[in-house]
Short mmCIF file of C-alpha atoms in Angstrom, two decimals:
data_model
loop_
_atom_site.label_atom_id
_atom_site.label_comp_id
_atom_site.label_asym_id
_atom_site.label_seq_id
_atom_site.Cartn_x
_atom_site.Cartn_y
_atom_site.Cartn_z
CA UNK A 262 79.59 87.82 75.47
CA UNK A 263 81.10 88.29 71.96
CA UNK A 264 78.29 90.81 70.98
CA UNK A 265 78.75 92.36 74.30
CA UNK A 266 82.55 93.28 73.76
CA UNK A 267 82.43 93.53 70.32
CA UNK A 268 84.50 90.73 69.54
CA UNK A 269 84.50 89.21 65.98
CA UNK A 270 86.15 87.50 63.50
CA UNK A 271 86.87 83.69 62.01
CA UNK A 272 90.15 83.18 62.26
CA UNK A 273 92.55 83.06 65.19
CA UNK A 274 94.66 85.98 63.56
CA UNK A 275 90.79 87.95 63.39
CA UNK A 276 90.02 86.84 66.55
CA UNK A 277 93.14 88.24 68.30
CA UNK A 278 93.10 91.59 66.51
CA UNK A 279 89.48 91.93 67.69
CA UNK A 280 90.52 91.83 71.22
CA UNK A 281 93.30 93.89 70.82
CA UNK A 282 91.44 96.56 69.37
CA UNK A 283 88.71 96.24 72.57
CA UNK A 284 91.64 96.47 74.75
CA UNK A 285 93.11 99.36 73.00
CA UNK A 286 89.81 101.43 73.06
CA UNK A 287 89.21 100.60 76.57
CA UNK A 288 86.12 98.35 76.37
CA UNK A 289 88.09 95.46 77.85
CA UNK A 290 90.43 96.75 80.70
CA UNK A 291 92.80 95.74 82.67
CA UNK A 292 91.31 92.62 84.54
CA UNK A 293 88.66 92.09 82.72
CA UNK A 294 87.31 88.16 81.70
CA UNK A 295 87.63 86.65 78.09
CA UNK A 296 84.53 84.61 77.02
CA UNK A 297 85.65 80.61 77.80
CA UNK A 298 86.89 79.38 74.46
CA UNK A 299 84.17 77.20 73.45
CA UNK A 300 81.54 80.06 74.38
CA UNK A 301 83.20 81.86 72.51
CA UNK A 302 83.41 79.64 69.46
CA UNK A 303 79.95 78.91 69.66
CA UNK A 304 79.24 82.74 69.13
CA UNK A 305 81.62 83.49 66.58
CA UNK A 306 81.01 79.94 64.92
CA UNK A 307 84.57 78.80 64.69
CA UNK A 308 86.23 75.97 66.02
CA UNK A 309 87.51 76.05 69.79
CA UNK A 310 90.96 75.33 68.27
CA UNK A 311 90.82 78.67 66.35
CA UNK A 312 89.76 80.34 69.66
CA UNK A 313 92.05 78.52 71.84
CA UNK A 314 94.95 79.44 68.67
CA UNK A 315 94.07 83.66 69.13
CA UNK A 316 94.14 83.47 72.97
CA UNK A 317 97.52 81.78 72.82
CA UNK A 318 98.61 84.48 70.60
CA UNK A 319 97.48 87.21 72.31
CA UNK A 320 98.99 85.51 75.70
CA UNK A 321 102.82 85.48 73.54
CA UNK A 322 102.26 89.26 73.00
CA UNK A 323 101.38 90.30 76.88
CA UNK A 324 97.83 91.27 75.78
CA UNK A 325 96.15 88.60 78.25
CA UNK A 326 97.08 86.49 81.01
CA UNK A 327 95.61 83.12 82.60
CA UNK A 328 94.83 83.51 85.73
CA UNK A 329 93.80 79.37 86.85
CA UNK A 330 89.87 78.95 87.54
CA UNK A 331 89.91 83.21 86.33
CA UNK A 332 89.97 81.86 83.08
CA UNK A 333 91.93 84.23 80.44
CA UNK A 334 91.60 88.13 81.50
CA UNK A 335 93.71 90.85 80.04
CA UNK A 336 96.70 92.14 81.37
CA UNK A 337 97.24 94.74 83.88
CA UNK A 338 98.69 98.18 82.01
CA UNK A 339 102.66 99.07 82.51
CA UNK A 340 102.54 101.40 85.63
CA UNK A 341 105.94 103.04 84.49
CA UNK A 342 103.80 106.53 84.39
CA UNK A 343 102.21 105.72 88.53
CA UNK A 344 105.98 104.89 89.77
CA UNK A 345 108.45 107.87 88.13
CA UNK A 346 109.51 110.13 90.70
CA UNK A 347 108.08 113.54 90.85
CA UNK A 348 110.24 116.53 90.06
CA UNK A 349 111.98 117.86 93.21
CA UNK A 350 110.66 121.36 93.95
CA UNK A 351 113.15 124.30 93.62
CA UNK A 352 114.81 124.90 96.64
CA UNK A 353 114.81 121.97 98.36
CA UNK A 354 117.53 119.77 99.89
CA UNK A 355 116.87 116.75 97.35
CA UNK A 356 117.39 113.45 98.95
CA UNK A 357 114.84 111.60 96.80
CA UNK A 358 117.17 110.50 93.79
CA UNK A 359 119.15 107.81 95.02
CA UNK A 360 121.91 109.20 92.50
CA UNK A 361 125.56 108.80 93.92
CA UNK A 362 128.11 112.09 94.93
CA UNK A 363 129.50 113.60 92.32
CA UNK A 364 132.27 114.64 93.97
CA UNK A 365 133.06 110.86 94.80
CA UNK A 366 132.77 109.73 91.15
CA UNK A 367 136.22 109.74 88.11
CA UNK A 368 136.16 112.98 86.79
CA UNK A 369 138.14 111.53 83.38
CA UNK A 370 137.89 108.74 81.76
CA UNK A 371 141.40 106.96 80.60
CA UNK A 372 142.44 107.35 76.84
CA UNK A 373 140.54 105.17 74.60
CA UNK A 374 141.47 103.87 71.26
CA UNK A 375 138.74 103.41 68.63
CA UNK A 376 138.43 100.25 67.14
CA UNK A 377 139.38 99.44 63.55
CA UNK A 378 136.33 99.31 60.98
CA UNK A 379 137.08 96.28 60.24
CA UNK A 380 136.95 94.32 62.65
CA UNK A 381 134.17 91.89 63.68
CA UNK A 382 132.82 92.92 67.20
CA UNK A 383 129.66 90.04 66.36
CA UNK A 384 132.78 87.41 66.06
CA UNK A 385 134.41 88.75 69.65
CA UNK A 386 131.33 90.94 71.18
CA UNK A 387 134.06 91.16 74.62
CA UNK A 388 137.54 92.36 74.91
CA UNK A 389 139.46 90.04 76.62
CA UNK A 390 141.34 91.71 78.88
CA UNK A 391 138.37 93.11 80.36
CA UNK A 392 136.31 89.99 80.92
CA UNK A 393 139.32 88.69 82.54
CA UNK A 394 139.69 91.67 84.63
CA UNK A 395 135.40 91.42 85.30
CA UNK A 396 136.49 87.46 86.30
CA UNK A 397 138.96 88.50 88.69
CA UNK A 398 136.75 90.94 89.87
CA UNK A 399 133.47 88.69 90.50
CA UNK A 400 135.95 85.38 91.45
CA UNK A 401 137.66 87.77 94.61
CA UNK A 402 133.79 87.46 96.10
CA UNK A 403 133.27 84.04 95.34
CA UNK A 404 131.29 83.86 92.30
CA UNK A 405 131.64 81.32 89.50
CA UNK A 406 133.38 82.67 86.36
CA UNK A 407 133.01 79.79 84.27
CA UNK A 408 130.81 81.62 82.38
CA UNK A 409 130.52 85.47 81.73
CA UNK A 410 129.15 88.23 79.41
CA UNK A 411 128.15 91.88 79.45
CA UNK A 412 125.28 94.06 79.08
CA UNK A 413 123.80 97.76 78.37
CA UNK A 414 123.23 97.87 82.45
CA UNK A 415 121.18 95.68 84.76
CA UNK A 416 117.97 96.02 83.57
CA UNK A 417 119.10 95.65 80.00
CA UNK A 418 120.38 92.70 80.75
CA UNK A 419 117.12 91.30 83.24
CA UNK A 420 114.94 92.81 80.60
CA UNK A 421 116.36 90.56 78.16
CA UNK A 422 116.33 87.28 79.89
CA UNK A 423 113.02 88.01 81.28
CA UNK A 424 111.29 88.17 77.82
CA UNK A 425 113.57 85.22 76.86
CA UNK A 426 112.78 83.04 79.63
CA UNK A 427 109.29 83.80 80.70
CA UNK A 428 105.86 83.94 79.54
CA UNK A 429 102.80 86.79 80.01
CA UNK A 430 101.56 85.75 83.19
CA UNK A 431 104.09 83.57 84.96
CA UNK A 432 104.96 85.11 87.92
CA UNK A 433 108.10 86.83 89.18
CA UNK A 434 108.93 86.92 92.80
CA UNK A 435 110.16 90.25 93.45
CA UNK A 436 111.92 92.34 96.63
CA UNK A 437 109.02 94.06 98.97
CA UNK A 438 109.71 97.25 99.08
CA UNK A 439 112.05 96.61 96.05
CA UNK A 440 113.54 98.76 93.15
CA UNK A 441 110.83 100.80 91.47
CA UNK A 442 112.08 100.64 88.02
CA UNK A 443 112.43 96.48 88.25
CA UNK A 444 109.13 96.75 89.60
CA UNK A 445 107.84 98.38 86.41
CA UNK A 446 109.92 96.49 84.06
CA UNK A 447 108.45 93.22 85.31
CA UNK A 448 104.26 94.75 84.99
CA UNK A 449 105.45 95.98 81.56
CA UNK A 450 107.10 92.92 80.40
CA UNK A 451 103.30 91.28 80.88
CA UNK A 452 104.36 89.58 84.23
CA UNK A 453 102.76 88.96 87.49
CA UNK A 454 104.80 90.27 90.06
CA UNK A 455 104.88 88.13 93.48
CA UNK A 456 105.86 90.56 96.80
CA UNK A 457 108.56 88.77 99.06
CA UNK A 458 109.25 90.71 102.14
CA UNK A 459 112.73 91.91 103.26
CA UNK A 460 113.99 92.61 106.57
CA UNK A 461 118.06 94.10 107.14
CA UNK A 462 119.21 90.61 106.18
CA UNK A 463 117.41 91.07 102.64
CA UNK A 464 114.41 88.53 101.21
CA UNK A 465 113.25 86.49 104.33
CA UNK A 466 112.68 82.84 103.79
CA UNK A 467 109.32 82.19 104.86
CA UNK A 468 108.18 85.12 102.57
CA UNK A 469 110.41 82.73 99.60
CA UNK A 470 108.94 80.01 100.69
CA UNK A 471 105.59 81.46 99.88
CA UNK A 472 106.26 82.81 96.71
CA UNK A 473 108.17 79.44 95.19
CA UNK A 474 104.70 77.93 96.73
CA UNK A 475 102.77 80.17 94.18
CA UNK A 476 104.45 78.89 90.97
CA UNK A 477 107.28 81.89 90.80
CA UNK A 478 109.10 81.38 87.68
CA UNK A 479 111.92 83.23 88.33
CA UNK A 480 113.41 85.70 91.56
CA UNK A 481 114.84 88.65 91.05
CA UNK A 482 116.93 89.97 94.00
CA UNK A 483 119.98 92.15 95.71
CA UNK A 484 122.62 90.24 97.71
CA UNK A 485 123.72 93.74 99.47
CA UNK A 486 122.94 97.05 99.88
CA UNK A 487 119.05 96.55 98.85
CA UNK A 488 116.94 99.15 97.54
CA UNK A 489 115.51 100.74 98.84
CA UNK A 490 115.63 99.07 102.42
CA UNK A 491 119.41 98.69 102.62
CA UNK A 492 119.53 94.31 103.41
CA UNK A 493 122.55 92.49 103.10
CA UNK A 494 122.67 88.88 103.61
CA UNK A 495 124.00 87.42 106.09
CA UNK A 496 125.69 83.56 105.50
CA UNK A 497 123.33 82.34 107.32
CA UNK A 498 120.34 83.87 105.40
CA UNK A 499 121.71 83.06 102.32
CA UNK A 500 122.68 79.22 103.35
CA UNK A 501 118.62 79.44 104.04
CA UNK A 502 117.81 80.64 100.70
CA UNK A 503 120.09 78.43 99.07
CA UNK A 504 118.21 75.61 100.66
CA UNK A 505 114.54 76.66 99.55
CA UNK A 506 116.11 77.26 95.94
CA UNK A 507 117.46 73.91 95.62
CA UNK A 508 114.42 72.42 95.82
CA UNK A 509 112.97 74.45 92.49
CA UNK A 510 115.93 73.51 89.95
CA UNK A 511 113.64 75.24 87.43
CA UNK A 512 113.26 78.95 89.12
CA UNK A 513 115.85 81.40 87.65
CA UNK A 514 117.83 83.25 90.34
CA UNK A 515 118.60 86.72 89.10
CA UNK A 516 121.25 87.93 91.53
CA UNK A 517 121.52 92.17 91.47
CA UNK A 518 124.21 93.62 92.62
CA UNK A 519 124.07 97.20 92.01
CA UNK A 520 126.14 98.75 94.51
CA UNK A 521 128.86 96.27 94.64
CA UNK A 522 132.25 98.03 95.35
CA UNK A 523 130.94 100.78 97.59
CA UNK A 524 128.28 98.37 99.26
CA UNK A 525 130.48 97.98 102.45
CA UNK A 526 129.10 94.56 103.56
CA UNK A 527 130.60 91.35 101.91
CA UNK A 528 129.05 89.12 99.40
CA UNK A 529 127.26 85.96 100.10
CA UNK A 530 126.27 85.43 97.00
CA UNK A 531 123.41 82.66 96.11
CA UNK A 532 125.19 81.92 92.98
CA UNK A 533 127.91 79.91 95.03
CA UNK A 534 125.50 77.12 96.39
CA UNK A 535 125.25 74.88 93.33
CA UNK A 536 122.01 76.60 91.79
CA UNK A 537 120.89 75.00 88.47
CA UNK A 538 119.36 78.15 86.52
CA UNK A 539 121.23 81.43 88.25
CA UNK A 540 122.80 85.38 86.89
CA UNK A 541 124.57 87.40 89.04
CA UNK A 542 124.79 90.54 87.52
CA UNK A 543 126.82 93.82 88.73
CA UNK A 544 126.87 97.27 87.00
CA UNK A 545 129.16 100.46 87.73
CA UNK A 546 127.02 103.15 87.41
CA UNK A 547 127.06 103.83 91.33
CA UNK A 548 130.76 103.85 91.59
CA UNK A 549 131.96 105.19 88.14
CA UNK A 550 129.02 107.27 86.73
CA UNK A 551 125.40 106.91 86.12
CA UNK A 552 126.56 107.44 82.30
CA UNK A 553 128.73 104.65 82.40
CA UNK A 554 125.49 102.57 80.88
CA UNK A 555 127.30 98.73 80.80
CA UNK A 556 126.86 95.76 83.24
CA UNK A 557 128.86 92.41 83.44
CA UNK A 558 127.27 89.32 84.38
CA UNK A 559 128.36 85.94 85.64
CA UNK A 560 125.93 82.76 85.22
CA UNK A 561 125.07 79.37 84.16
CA UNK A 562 125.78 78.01 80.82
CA UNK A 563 121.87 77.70 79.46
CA UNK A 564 121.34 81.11 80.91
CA UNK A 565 124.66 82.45 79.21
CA UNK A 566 123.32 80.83 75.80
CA UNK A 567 119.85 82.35 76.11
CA UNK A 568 121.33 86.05 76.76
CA UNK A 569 123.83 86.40 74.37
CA UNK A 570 121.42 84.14 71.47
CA UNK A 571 118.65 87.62 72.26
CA UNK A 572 121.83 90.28 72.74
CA UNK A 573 123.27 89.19 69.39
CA UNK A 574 119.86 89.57 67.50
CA UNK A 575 119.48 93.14 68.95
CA UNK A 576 122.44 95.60 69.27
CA UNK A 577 124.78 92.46 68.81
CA UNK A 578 127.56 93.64 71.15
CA UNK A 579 128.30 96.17 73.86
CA UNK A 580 130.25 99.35 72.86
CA UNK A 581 134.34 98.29 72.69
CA UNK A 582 134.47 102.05 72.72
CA UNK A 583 132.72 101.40 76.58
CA UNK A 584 134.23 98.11 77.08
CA UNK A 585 138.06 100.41 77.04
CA UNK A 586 136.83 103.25 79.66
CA UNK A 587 135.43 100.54 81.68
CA UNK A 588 138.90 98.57 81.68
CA UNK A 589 140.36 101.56 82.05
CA UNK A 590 138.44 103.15 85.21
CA UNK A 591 138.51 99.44 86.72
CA UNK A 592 142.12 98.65 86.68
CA UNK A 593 143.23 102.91 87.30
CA UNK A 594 144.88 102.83 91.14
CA UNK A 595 143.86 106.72 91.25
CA UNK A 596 140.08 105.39 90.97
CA UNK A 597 140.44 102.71 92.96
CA UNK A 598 141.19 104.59 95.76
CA UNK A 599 138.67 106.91 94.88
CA UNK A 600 136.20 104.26 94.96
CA UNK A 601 137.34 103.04 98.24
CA UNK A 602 136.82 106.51 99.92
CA UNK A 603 133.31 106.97 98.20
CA UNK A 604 132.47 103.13 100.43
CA UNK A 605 133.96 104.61 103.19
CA UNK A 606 132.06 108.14 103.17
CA UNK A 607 128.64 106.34 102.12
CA UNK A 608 129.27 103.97 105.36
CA UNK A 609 129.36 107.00 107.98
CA UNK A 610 126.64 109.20 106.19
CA UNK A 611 123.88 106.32 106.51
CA UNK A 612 125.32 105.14 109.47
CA UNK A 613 124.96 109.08 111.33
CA UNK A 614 121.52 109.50 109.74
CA UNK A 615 120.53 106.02 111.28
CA UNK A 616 122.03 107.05 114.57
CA UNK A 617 120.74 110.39 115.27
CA UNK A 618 117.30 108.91 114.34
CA UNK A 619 118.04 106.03 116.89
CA UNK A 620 118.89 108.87 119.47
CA UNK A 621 115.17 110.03 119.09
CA UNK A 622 113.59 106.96 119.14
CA UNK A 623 112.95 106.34 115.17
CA UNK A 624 114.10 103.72 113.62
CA UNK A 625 116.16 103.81 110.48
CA UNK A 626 117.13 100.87 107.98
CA UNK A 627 120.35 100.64 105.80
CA UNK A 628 122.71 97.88 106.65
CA UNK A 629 124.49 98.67 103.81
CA UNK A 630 124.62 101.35 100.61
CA UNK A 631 123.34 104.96 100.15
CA UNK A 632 119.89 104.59 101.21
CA UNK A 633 117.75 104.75 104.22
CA UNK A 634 114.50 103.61 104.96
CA UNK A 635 112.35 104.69 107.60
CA UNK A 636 108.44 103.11 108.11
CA UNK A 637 106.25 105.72 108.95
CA UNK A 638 102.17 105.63 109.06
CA UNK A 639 101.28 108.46 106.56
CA UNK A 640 103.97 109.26 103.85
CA UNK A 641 102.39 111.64 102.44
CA UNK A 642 102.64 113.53 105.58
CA UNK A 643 105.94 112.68 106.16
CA UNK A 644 107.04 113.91 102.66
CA UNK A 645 105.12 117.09 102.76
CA UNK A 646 106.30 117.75 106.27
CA UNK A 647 109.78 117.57 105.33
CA UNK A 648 108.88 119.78 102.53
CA UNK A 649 108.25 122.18 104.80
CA UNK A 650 112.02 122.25 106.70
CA UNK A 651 113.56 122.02 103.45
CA UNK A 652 114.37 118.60 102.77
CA UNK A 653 112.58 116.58 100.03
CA UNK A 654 112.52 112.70 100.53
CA UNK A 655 110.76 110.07 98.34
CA UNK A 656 107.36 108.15 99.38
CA UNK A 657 107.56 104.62 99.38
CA UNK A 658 104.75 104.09 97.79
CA UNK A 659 106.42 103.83 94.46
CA UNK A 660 108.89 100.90 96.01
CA UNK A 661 106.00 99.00 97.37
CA UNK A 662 103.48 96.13 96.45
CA UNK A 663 102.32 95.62 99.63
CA UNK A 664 104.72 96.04 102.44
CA UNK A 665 103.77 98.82 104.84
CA UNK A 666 104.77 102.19 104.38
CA UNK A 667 107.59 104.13 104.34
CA UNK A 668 110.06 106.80 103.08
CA UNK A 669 113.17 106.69 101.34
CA UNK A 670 115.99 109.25 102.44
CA UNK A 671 119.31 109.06 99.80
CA UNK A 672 122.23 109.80 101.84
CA UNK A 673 124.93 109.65 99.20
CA UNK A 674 125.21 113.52 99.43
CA UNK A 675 123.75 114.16 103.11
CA UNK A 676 126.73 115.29 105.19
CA UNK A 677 127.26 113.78 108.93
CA UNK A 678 126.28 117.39 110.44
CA UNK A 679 123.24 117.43 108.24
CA UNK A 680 122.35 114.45 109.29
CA UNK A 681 121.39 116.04 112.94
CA UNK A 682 119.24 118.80 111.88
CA UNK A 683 117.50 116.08 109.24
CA UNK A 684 116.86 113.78 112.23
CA UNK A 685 115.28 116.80 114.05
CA UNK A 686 113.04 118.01 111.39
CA UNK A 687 112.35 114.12 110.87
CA UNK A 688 111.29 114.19 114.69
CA UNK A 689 108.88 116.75 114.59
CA UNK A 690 106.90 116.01 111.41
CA UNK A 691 106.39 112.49 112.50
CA UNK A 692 104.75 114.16 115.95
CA UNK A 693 102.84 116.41 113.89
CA UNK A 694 101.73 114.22 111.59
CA UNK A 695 100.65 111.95 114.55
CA UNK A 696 98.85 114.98 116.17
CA UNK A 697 96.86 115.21 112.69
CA UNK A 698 96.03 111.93 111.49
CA UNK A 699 95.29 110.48 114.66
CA UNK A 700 98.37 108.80 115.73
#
């Protein structure tokens, strides 16, 4: 087996390189089985301890995983390249980029004062007036605010805890369809992702009940306004999921709530049924600006510890710079009622989308946010069908592990009396495509 992959060396640092360099060359892909240690101490004619010491390494660094009676295999590569969107075509009516209306978005930010050189951001990494204005904010929807911090943006902030709290291998129970680029952060990150399916009231719990079943070290979902099927739980759901959680003290809840103020459904938030290990984590990007790249997060006190112990190693502290436009944009009445036209507007573009699909006997999903998702047999005809009438839409393929398919239509932009001629153009592809793949 050694001879056969090339592997050498007599030392676990050797040992480890060795594989990495087969891995790197493509002589052991993704998948493929490690010799058992003491095979593969007999070969190289070291001790199974200096084996057992290399695979251990390599395991810390993502290169392999352990996979039960498997044995050790290497890891599967980051699909970041497989799930980017393509490039909409010139021309086209994009709906594909989830991105929200510009026109419904601050068009200044407030005055800003720079901070004096001096001053130690490491000693007070968050202005005070803002996390109290971020604990008002989160405490309104019933979240605990015992304990608070901030971040670069959501998945700066899940990217962080996930390396600090899990392993290469341990598994990650993750929204099916779900949010593409958590999807890839979890595959690069060296983790094994675990589907749990979603219906309009978000995860369901037989599909939770599953995944805690399979070991899941951690879930990482949306409360409201899920991407890309549009879920919002319900108090009942989420007294459900509460219950199932309870009973795995040790499984991290990571709580995303990206659309948050224009997510038109209220919050029943996990992180208010007495979860040991739980982060509930919002962002503003969909209701300020995509630039806007900062996050606040509420959670328990280890989890709080672990974050800001990585955060303060890295880039130490978020922007105070950021920190002031952020204060400023949250606590501006202009912007508030700005954002509270942008919920309102988002509410009766998915809702008319969903309706004049209804009205022609297709069935839409978005209970709440700027998205729409619509199950269809063949996306790729769907997509390239739309193509055709002008509109551009995204495959679900890219949101999927292994739900069935669909497509995802943005509707942050789409206009109520677009909406009808979408729906009609939606109509006939779907009968053409029928008519050609053998519906």
């Amino acid at each position: 087996m050694a001879t056969q992959y090339g592997l050498s060396g007599t030392t676990a640092k050797g040992i480890a390189a060795s594989v990495e360099r087969s891995v790197a060359e493509g002589t052991l892909g993704p998948g493929s089985a490690l010799p058992p240690v003491r095979r593969l101490a007999d070969e190289l004619g070291v001790s199974p301890g200096t084996v057992a010491a290399a695979y251990q390494e390599l395991r810390r660094r993502g290169i392999v995983m352990t996979r039960g009676r498997a044995g050790t295999v290497v890891a599967p590569a980051p699909a970041v390249a497989s799930r980017r969107p393509p490039r909409a075509p010139e021309g086209l009516r994009n709906l594909a980029d989830g991105h929200p209306d510009h026109r419904l978005l601050p068009g200044r930010l407030p005055t800003s004062r720079l901070s004096p050189a001096a001053r130690s951001h490491r000693a007070t990494p968050r202005q005070a007036r803002l996390e109290e204005t971020v604990r008002a904010w989160f405490r309104s929807d019933g979240v605990p605010v015992d304990h608070v911090t901030f971040a670069h943006g959501a998945l700066d902030l899940i990217a962080r805890l996930m390396s600090v709290e899990l392993r290469p291998g341990d598994a990650v129970a993750m929204e099916d369809p779900g949010y593409h680029h958590l999807l890839d952060l979890v595959t690069a990150l060296g983790l094994r992702a675990v589907p749990v399916a979603v219906d309009d009231q978000g995860i369901r719990p037989d599909a939770l009940r599953g995944a805690l079943r399979a070991g899941v070290r951690a879930l990482v979902c949306s409360p409201r306004a899920q991407n890309p099927y549009g879920g919002c739980f319900s108090a009942e759901r989420r007294d459900a999921l509460v219950g199932l959680l309870r009973e795995e003290p040790e499984v991290l809840v990571v709580e995303n709530d990206h659309a948050s103020a224009v997510a038109d459904a209220p919050l029943h938030t996990l992180t208010a049924g007495g979860l040991t290990r739980w982060v509930h984590v919002r962002t503003v990007s969909k209701f300020l600006g995509p630039d806007l790249r900062w996050a606040a997060a509420a959670c328990d006190p280890i989890t709080l510890a672990r974050h800001d112990g990585r955060l303060l190693l890295t880039s130490g502290w978020v922007s105070h710079l950021l920190q002031e436009a952020v204060h400023g944009l949250l606590t501006d009445d202009g912007t508030r009622a700005l954002v509270a036209r942008a919920r309102e507007v988002y509410t009766q573009r998915r809702n008319a989308l969903i309706e004049q699909l209804r009205t022609r006997g297709v069935a839409g999903h978005g209970a709440g946010g700027m998205n729409v998702w619509v199950p269809v047999r063949d996306e790729s005809a769907v997509v390239n069908g739309l193509r055709s009438h002008g509109w551009w839409v995204a495959a679900g393929a890219r949101f999927r592990l292994s739900s069935p398919p669909g497509v995802r239509i943005s509707v942050a932009g789409l206009e109520p009396a677009e909406a009808v001629r979408l729906a009609s153009d939606f109509t006939t592809v779907l009968g053409e495509s029928e008519a050609t793949y053998g519906g």
